[in-house]
mmCIF file of C-alpha atoms and ligand atoms in Angstrom:
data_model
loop_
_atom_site.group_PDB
_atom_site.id
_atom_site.type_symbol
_atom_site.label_atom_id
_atom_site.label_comp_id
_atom_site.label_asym_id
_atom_site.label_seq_id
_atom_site.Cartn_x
_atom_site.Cartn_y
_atom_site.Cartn_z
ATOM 1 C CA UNK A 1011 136.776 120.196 132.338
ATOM 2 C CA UNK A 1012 138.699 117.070 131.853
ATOM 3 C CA UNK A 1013 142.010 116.877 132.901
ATOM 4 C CA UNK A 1014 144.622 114.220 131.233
ATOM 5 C CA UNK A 1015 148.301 113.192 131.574
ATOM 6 C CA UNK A 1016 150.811 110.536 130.621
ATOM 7 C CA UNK A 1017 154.013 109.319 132.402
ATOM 8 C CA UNK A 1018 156.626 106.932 131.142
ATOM 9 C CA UNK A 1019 157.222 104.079 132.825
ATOM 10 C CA UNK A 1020 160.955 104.493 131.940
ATOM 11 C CA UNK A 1021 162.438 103.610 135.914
ATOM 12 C CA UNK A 1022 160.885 103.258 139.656
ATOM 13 C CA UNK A 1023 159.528 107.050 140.407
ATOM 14 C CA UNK A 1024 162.303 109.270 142.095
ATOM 15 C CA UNK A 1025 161.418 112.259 144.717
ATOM 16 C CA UNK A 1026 161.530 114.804 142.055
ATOM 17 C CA UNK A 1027 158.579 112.895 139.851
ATOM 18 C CA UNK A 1028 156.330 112.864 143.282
ATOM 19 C CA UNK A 1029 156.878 116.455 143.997
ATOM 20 C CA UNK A 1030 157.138 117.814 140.498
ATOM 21 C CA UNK A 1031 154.387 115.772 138.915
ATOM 22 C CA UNK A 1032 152.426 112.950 140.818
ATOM 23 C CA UNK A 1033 151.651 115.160 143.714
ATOM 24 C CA UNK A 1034 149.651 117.486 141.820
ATOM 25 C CA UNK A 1035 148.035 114.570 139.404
ATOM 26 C CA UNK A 1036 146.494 113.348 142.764
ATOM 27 C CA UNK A 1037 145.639 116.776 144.168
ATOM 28 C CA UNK A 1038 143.547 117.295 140.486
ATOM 29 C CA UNK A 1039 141.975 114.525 140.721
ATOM 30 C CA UNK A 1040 139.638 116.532 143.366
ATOM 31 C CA UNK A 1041 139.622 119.323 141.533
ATOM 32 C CA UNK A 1042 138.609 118.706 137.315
ATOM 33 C CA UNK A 1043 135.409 117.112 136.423
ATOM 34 C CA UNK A 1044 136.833 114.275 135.303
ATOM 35 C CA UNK A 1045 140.529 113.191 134.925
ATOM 36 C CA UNK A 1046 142.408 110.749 132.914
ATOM 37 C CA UNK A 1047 145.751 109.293 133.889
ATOM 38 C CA UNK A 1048 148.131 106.749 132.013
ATOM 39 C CA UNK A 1049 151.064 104.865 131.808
ATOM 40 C CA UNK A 1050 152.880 105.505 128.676
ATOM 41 C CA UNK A 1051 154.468 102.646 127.407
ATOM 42 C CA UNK A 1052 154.680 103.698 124.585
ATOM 43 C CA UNK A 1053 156.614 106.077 124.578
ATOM 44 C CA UNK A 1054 158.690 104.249 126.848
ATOM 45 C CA UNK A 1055 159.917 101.794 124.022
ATOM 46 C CA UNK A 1056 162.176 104.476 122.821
ATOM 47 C CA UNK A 1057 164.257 103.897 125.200
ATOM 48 C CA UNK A 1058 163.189 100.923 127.268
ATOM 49 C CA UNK A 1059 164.254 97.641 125.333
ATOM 50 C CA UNK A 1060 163.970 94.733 127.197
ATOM 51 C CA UNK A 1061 160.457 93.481 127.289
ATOM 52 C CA UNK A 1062 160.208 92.115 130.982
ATOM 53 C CA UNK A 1063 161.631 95.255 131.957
ATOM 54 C CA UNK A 1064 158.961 96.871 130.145
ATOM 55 C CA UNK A 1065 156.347 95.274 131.503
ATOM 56 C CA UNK A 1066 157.220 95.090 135.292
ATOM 57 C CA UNK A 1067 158.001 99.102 134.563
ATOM 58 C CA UNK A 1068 154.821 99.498 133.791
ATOM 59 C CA UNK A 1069 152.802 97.595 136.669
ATOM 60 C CA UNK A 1070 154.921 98.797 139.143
ATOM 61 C CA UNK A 1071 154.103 102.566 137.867
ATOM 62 C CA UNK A 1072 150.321 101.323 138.337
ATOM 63 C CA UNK A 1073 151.121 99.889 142.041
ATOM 64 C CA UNK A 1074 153.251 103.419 142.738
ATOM 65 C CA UNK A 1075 150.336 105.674 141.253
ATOM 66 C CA UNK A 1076 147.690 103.914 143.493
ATOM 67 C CA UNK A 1077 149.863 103.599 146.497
ATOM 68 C CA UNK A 1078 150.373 106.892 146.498
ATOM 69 C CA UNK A 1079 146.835 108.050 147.031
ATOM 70 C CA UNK A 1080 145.698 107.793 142.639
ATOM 71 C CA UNK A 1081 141.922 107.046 143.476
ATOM 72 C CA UNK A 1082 140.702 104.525 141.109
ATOM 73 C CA UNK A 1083 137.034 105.815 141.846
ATOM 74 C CA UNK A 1084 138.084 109.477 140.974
ATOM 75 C CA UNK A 1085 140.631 109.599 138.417
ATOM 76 C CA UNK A 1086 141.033 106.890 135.255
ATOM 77 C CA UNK A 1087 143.938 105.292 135.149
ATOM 78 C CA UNK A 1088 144.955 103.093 132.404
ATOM 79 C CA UNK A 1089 148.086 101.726 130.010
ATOM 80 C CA UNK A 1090 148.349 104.015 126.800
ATOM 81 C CA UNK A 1091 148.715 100.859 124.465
ATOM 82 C CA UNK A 1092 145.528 99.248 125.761
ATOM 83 C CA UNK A 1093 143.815 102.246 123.583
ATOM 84 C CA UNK A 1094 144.942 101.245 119.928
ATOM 85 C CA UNK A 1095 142.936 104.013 118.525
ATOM 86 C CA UNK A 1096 145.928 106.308 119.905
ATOM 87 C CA UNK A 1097 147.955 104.595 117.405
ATOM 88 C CA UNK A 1098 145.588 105.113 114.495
ATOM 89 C CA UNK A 1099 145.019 108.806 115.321
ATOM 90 C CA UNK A 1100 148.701 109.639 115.532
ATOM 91 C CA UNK A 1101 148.565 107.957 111.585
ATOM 92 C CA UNK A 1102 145.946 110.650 111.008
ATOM 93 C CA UNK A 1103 147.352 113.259 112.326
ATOM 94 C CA UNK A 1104 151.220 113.063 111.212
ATOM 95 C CA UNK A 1105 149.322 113.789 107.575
ATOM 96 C CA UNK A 1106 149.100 117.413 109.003
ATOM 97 C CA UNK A 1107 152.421 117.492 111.146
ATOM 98 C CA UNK A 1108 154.543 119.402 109.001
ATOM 99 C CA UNK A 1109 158.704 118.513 109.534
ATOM 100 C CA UNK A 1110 160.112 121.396 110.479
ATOM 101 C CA UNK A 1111 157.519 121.658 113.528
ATOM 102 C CA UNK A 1112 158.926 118.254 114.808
ATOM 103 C CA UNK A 1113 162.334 119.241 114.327
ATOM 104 C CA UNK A 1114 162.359 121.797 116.384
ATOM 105 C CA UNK A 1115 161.439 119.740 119.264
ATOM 106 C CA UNK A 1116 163.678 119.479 122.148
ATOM 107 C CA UNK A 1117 164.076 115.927 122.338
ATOM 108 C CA UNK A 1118 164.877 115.324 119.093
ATOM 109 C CA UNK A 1119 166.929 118.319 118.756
ATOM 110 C CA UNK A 1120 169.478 117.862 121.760
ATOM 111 C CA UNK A 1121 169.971 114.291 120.542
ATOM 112 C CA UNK A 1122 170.396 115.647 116.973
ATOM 113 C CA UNK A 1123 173.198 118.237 119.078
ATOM 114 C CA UNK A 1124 175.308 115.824 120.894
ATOM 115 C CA UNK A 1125 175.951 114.119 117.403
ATOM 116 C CA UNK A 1126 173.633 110.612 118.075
ATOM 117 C CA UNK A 1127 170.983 109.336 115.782
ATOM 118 C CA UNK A 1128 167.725 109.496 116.440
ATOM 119 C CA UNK A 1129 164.967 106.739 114.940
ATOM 120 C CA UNK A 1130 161.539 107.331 113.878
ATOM 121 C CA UNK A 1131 159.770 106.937 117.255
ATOM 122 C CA UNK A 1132 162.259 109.576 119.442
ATOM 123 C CA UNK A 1133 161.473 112.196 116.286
ATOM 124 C CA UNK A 1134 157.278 111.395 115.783
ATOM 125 C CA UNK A 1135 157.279 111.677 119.611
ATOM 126 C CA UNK A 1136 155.328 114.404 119.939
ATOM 127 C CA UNK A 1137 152.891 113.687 117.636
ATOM 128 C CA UNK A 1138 151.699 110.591 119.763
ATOM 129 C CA UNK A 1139 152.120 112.858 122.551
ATOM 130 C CA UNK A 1140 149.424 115.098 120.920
ATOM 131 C CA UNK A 1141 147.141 111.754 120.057
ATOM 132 C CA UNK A 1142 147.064 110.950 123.444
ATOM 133 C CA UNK A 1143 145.784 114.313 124.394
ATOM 134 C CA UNK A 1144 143.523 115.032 121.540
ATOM 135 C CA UNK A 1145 142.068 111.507 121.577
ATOM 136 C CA UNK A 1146 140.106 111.832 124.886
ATOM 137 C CA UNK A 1147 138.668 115.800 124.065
ATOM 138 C CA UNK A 1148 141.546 116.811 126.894
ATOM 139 C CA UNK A 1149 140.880 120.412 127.942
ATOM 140 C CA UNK A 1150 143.855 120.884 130.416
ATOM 141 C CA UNK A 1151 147.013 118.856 130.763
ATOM 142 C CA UNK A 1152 148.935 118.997 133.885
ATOM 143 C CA UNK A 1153 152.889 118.561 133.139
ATOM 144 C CA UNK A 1154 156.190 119.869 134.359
ATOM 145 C CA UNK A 1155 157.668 123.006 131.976
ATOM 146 C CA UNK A 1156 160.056 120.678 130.209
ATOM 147 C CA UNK A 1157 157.063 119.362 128.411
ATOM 148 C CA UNK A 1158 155.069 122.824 127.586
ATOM 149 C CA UNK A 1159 156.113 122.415 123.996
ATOM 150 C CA UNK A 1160 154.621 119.246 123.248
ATOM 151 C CA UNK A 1161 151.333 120.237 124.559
ATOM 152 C CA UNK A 1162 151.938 123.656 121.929
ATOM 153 C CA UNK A 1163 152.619 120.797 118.932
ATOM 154 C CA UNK A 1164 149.399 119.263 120.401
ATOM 155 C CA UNK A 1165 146.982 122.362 119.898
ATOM 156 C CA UNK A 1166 148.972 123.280 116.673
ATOM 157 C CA UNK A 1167 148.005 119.821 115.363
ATOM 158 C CA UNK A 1168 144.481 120.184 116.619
ATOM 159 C CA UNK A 1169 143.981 123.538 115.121
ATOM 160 C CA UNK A 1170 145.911 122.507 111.559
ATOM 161 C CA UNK A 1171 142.974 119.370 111.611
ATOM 162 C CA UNK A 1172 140.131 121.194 112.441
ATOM 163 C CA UNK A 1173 141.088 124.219 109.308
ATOM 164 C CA UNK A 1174 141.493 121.329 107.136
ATOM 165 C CA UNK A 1175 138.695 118.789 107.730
ATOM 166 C CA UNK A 1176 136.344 121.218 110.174
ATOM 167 C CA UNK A 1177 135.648 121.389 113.993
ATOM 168 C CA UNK A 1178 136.601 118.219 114.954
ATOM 169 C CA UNK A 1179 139.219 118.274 118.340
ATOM 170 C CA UNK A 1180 139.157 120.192 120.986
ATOM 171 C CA UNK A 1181 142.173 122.552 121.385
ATOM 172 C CA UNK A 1182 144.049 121.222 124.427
ATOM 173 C CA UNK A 1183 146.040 124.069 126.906
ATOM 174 C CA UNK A 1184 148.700 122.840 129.625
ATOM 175 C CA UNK A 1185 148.484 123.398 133.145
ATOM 176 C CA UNK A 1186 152.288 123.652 134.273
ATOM 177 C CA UNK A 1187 152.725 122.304 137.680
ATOM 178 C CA UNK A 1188 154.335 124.266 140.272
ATOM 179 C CA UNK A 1189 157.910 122.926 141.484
ATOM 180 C CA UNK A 1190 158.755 120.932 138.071
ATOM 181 C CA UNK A 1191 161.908 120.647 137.534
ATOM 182 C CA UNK A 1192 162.910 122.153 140.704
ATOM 183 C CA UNK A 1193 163.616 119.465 142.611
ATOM 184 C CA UNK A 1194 167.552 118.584 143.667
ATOM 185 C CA UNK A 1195 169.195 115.062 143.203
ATOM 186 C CA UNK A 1196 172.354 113.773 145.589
ATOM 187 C CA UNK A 1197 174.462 115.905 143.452
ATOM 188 C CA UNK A 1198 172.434 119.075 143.620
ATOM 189 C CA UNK A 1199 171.618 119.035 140.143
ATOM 190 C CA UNK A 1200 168.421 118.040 138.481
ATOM 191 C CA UNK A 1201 167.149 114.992 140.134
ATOM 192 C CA UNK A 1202 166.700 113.103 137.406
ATOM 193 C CA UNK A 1203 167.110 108.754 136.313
ATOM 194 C CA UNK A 1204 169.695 110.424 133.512
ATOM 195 C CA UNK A 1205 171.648 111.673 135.971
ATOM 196 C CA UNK A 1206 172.246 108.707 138.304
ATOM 197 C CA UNK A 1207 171.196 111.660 141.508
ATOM 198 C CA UNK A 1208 168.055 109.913 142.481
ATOM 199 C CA UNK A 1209 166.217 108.676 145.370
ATOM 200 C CA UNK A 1210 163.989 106.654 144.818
ATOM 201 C CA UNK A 1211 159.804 106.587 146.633
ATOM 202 C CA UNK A 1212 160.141 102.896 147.575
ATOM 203 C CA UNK A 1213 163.535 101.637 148.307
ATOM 204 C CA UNK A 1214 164.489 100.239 151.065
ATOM 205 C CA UNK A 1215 164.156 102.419 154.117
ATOM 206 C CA UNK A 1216 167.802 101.753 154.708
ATOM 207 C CA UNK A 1217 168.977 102.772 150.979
ATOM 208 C CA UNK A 1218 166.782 105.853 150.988
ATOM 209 C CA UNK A 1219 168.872 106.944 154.546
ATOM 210 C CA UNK A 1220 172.339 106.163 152.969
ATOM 211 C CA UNK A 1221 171.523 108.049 150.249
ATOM 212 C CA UNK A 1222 170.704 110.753 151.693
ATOM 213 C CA UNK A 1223 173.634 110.778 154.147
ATOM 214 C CA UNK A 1224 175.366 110.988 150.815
ATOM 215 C CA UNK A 1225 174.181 113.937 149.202
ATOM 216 C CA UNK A 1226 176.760 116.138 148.796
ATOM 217 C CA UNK A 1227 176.903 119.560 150.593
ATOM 218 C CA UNK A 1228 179.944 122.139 150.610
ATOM 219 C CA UNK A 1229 182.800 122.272 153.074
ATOM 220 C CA UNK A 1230 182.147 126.183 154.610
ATOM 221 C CA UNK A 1231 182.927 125.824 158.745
ATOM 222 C CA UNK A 1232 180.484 124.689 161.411
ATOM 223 C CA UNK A 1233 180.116 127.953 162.550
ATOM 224 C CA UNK A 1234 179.451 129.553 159.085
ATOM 225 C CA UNK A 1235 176.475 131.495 158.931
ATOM 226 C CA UNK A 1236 174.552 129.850 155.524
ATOM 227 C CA UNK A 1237 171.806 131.044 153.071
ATOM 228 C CA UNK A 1238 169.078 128.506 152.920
ATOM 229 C CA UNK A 1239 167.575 129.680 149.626
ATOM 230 C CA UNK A 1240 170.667 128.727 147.455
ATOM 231 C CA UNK A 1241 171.117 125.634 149.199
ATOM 232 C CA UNK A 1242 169.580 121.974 147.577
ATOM 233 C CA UNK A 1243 170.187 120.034 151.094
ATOM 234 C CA UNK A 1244 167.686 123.151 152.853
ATOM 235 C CA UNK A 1245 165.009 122.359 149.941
ATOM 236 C CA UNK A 1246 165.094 118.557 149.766
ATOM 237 C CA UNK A 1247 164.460 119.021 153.541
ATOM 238 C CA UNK A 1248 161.453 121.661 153.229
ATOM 239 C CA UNK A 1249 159.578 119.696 150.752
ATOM 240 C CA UNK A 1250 158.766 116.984 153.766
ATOM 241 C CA UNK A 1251 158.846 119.801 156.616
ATOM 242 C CA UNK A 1252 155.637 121.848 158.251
ATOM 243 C CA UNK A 1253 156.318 125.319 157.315
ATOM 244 C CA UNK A 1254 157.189 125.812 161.426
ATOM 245 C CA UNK A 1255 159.768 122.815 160.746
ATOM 246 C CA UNK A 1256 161.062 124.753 157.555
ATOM 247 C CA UNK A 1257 160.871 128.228 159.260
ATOM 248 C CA UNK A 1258 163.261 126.719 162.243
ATOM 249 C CA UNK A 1259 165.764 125.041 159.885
ATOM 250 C CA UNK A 1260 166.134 127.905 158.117
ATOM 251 C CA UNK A 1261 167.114 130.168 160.964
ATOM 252 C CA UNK A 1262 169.334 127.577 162.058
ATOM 253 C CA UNK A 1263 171.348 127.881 158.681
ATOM 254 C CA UNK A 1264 171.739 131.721 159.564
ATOM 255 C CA UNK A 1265 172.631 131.724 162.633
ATOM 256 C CA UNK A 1266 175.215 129.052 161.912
ATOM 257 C CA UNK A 1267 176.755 126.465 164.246
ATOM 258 C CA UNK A 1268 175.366 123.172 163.292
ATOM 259 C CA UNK A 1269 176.130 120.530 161.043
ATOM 260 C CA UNK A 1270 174.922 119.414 157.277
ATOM 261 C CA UNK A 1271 174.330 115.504 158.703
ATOM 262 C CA UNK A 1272 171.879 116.972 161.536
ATOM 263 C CA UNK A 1273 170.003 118.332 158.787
ATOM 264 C CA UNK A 1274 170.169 114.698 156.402
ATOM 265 C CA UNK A 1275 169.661 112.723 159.469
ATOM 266 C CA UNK A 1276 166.300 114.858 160.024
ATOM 267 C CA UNK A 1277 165.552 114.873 156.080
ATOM 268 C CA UNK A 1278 165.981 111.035 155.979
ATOM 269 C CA UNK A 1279 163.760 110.478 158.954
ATOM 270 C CA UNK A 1280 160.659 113.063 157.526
ATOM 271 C CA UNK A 1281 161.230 111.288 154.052
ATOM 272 C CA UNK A 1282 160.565 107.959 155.836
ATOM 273 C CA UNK A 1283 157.212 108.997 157.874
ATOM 274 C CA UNK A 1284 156.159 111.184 154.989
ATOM 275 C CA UNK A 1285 155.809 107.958 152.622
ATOM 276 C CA UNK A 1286 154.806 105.210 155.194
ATOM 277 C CA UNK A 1287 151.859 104.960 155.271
ATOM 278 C CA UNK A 1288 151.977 104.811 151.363
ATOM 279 C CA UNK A 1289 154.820 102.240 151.158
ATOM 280 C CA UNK A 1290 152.245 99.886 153.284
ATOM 281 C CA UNK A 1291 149.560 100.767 150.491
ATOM 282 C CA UNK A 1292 152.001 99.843 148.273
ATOM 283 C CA UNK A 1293 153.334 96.302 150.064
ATOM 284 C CA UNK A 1294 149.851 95.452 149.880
ATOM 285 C CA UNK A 1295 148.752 96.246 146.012
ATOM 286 C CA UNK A 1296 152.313 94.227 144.998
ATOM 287 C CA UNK A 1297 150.769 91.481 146.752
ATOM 288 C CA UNK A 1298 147.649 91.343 144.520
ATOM 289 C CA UNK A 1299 148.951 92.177 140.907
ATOM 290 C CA UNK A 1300 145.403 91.021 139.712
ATOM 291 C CA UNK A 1301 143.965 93.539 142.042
ATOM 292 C CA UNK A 1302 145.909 96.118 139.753
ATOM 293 C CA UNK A 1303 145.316 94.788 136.500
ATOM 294 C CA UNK A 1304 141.718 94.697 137.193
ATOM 295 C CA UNK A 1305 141.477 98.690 137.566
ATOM 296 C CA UNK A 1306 143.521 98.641 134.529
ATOM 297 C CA UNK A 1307 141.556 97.051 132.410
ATOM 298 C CA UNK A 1308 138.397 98.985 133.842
ATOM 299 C CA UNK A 1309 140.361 102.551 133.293
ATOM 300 C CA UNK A 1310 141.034 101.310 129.961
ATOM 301 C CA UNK A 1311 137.608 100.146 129.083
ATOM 302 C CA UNK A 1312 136.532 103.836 130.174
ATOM 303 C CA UNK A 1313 139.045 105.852 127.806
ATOM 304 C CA UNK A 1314 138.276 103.701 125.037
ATOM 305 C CA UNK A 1315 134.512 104.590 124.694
ATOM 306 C CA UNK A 1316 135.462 108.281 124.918
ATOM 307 C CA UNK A 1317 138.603 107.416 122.301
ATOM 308 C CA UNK A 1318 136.432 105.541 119.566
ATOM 309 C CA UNK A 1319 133.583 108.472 119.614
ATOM 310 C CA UNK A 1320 136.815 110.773 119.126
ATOM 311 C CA UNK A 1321 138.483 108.956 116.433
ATOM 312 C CA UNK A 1322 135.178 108.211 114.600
ATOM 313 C CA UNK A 1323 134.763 111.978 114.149
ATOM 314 C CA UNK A 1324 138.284 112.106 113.241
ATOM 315 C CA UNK A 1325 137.956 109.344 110.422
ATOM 316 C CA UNK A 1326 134.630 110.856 109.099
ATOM 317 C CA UNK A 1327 135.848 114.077 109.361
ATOM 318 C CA UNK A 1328 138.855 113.262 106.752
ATOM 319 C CA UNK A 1329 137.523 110.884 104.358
ATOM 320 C CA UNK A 1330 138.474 107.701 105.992
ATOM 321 C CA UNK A 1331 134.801 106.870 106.619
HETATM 322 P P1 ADP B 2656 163.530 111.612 134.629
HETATM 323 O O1 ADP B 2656 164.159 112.969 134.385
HETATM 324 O O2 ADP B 2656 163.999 111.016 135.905
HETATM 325 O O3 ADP B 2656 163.675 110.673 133.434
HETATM 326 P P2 ADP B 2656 160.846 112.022 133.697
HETATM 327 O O4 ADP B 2656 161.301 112.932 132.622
HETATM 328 O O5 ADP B 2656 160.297 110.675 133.345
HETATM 329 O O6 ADP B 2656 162.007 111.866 134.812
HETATM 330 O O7 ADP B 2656 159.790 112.803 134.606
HETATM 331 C C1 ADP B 2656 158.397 112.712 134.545
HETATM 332 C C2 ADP B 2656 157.864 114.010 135.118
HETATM 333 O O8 ADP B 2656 158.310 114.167 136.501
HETATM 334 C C3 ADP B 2656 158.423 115.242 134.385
HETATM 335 O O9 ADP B 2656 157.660 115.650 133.294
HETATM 336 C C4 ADP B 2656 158.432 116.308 135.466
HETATM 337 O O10 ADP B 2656 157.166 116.936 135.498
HETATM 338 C C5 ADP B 2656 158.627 115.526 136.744
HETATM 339 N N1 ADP B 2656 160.025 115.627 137.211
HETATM 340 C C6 ADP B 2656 161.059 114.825 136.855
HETATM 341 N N2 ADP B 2656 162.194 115.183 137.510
HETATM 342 C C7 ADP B 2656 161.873 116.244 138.281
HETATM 343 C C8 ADP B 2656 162.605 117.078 139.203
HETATM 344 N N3 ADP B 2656 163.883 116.880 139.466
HETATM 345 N N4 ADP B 2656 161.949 118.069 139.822
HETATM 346 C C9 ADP B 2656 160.631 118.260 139.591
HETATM 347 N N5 ADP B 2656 159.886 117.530 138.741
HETATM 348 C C10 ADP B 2656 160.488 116.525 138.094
HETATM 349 N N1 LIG B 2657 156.042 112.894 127.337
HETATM 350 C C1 LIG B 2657 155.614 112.892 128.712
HETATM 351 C C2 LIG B 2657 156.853 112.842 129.638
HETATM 352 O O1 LIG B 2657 157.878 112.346 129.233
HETATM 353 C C3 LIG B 2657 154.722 111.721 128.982
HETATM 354 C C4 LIG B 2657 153.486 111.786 128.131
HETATM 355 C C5 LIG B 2657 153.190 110.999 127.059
HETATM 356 C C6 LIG B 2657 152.392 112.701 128.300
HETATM 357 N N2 LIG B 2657 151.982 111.366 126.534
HETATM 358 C C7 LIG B 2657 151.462 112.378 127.265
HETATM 359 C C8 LIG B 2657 152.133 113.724 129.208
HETATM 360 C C9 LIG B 2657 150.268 113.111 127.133
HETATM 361 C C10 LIG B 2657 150.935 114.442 129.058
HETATM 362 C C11 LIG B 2657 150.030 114.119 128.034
HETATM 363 O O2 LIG B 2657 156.767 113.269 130.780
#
């Protein structure tokens, strides 16, 4: 089984991209046969449009990936544009994509709702999405729920190929991750870059504290007795606590009688231990940048043998060939 997935390098990687997506990326990478990891730049360039930007994005996504336990001699990771033959399959296979499919796609259709224009790349999204999958014979892609429906345009694409030109791809199926898009920002909303609610892996020590002294919690008494289920502070905290840790705070919170900055000043100081040893990782991969390139280019050395055998089929399958 070979597992794949992509992940913009739109920002610096926020608690609710570790926990809702990276986490389990790393935990796979024990777990499939083989697994394939990239940066998707990309995609990226919808929305990212400054070109230093761009590429410090997209090394620092390679430094945070590795520093957070990505194991270069278990999983490949690589930059999605140093595999042109995504680009030429995503020609091939918008000849199949029929319109309607792609305009019922979410991202395109909520921008399409709010009144803004979209361009070419934010609507054909999804079919590079589904190049990126198909091109390495995927079998399973890990992603967070919001992006089920790309992987369905994927296998749709896959399927509307192979009844036209023969058996050619393989037929990719998601895996959705557990806790995507469950994770609270500052606000208690979605954390999310969109929403300005984020804390970020590696800022400063210092930032990550004052942020989370900041996230904002109602104003019920001391002495209130308080559900931890419906409460974001309570969940931020029990994604870094031992279950015994969790199990304590949450009879705290019904008992009542203590207050929300006990529980940020312990949230801020499990955050901090929880990702030390993998901000050190981290201090020392920004130090060699060649380091990191050099498993870059090796990752994409790896995905383009397995993406030329693909697209070859693809282009002989079709007539190009
Ligand atoms: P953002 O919303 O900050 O732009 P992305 O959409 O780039 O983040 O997220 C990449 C992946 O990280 C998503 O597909 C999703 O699986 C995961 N993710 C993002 N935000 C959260 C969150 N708040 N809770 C859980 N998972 C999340
Ligand atoms: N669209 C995905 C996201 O925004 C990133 C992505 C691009 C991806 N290509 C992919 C994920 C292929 C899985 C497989 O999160």
């Amino acid at each position: 089984m070979r597992a794949l997935s992509g992940i913009q390098p739109t920002g610096r990687f926020h608690w609710g991209n570790y926990f809702g997506a990276i986490r389990q990326y790393i935990e796979l990478q024990d777990k499939a046969d083989e697994s394939f990891y990239f940066i998707a730049n990309l995609h990226a360039l919808t929305t990212v449009r400054d070109p230093a930007v761009l590429r410090q994005n997209t090394l620092d996504a390679a430094i945070d990936l590795l520093a957070l336990g990505l194991d270069p001699g278990k999983a490949t990771l690589f930059v999605q544009s140093d595999v042109p033959e995504v680009s030429e399959l995503c020609w091939l296979l918008t000849t199949v994509t029929n319109m309607g499919l792609l305009e019922r796609c979410h991202a395109y259709k909520d921008k399409k709702a709010k009144g803004l224009t979209a361009d070419m790349g934010l609507f054909a999204y999804p079919v590079l999405m589904a190049a990126d999958i198909i091109i390495y014979d995927s079998d399973v892609v890990p992603v967070g729920e919001d992006q089920n429906q790309h992987i369905e345009v994927a296998r749709d694409l896959a399927g509307s190929f192979n009844h036209l030109f023969g058996e050619t791809f393989v037929l990719p199926k998601a895996y959705i991750l557990s806790d995507s898009a469950k994770v609270a920002g500052t606000d208690g909303e979605k954390m999310s870059k969109s929403y300005g609610n984020t804390i970020e892996l590696f800022e400063p020590v210092k930032d990550v504290k004052k942020k989370v002294m900041r996230i904002q919690t109602d104003s019920r008494p001391v002495e209130e007795s308080k559900d931890p289920d419906t409460d974001h502070l309570f969940q931020l905290y029990s994604l870094f606590a031992t279950p015994e840790q969790t199990q304590v705070m949450a009879e705290t919170y019904r008992k009542g009688g203590f207050g929300y900055g006990m529980v940020k000043k312990e949230l801020a100081e499990l955050a901090e231990q929880f990702f030390a040893e993998a901000r050190e990782r981290r201090a020392a991969l920004e130090s060699q940048p060649e380091h990191v390139r050099k498993i870059l280019a090796a990752g994409a050395a790896k995905a383009r043998k397995k993406a030329s055998e693909v697209l070859l089929r693809a282009q002989t399958a079709c007539g190009i060939r």
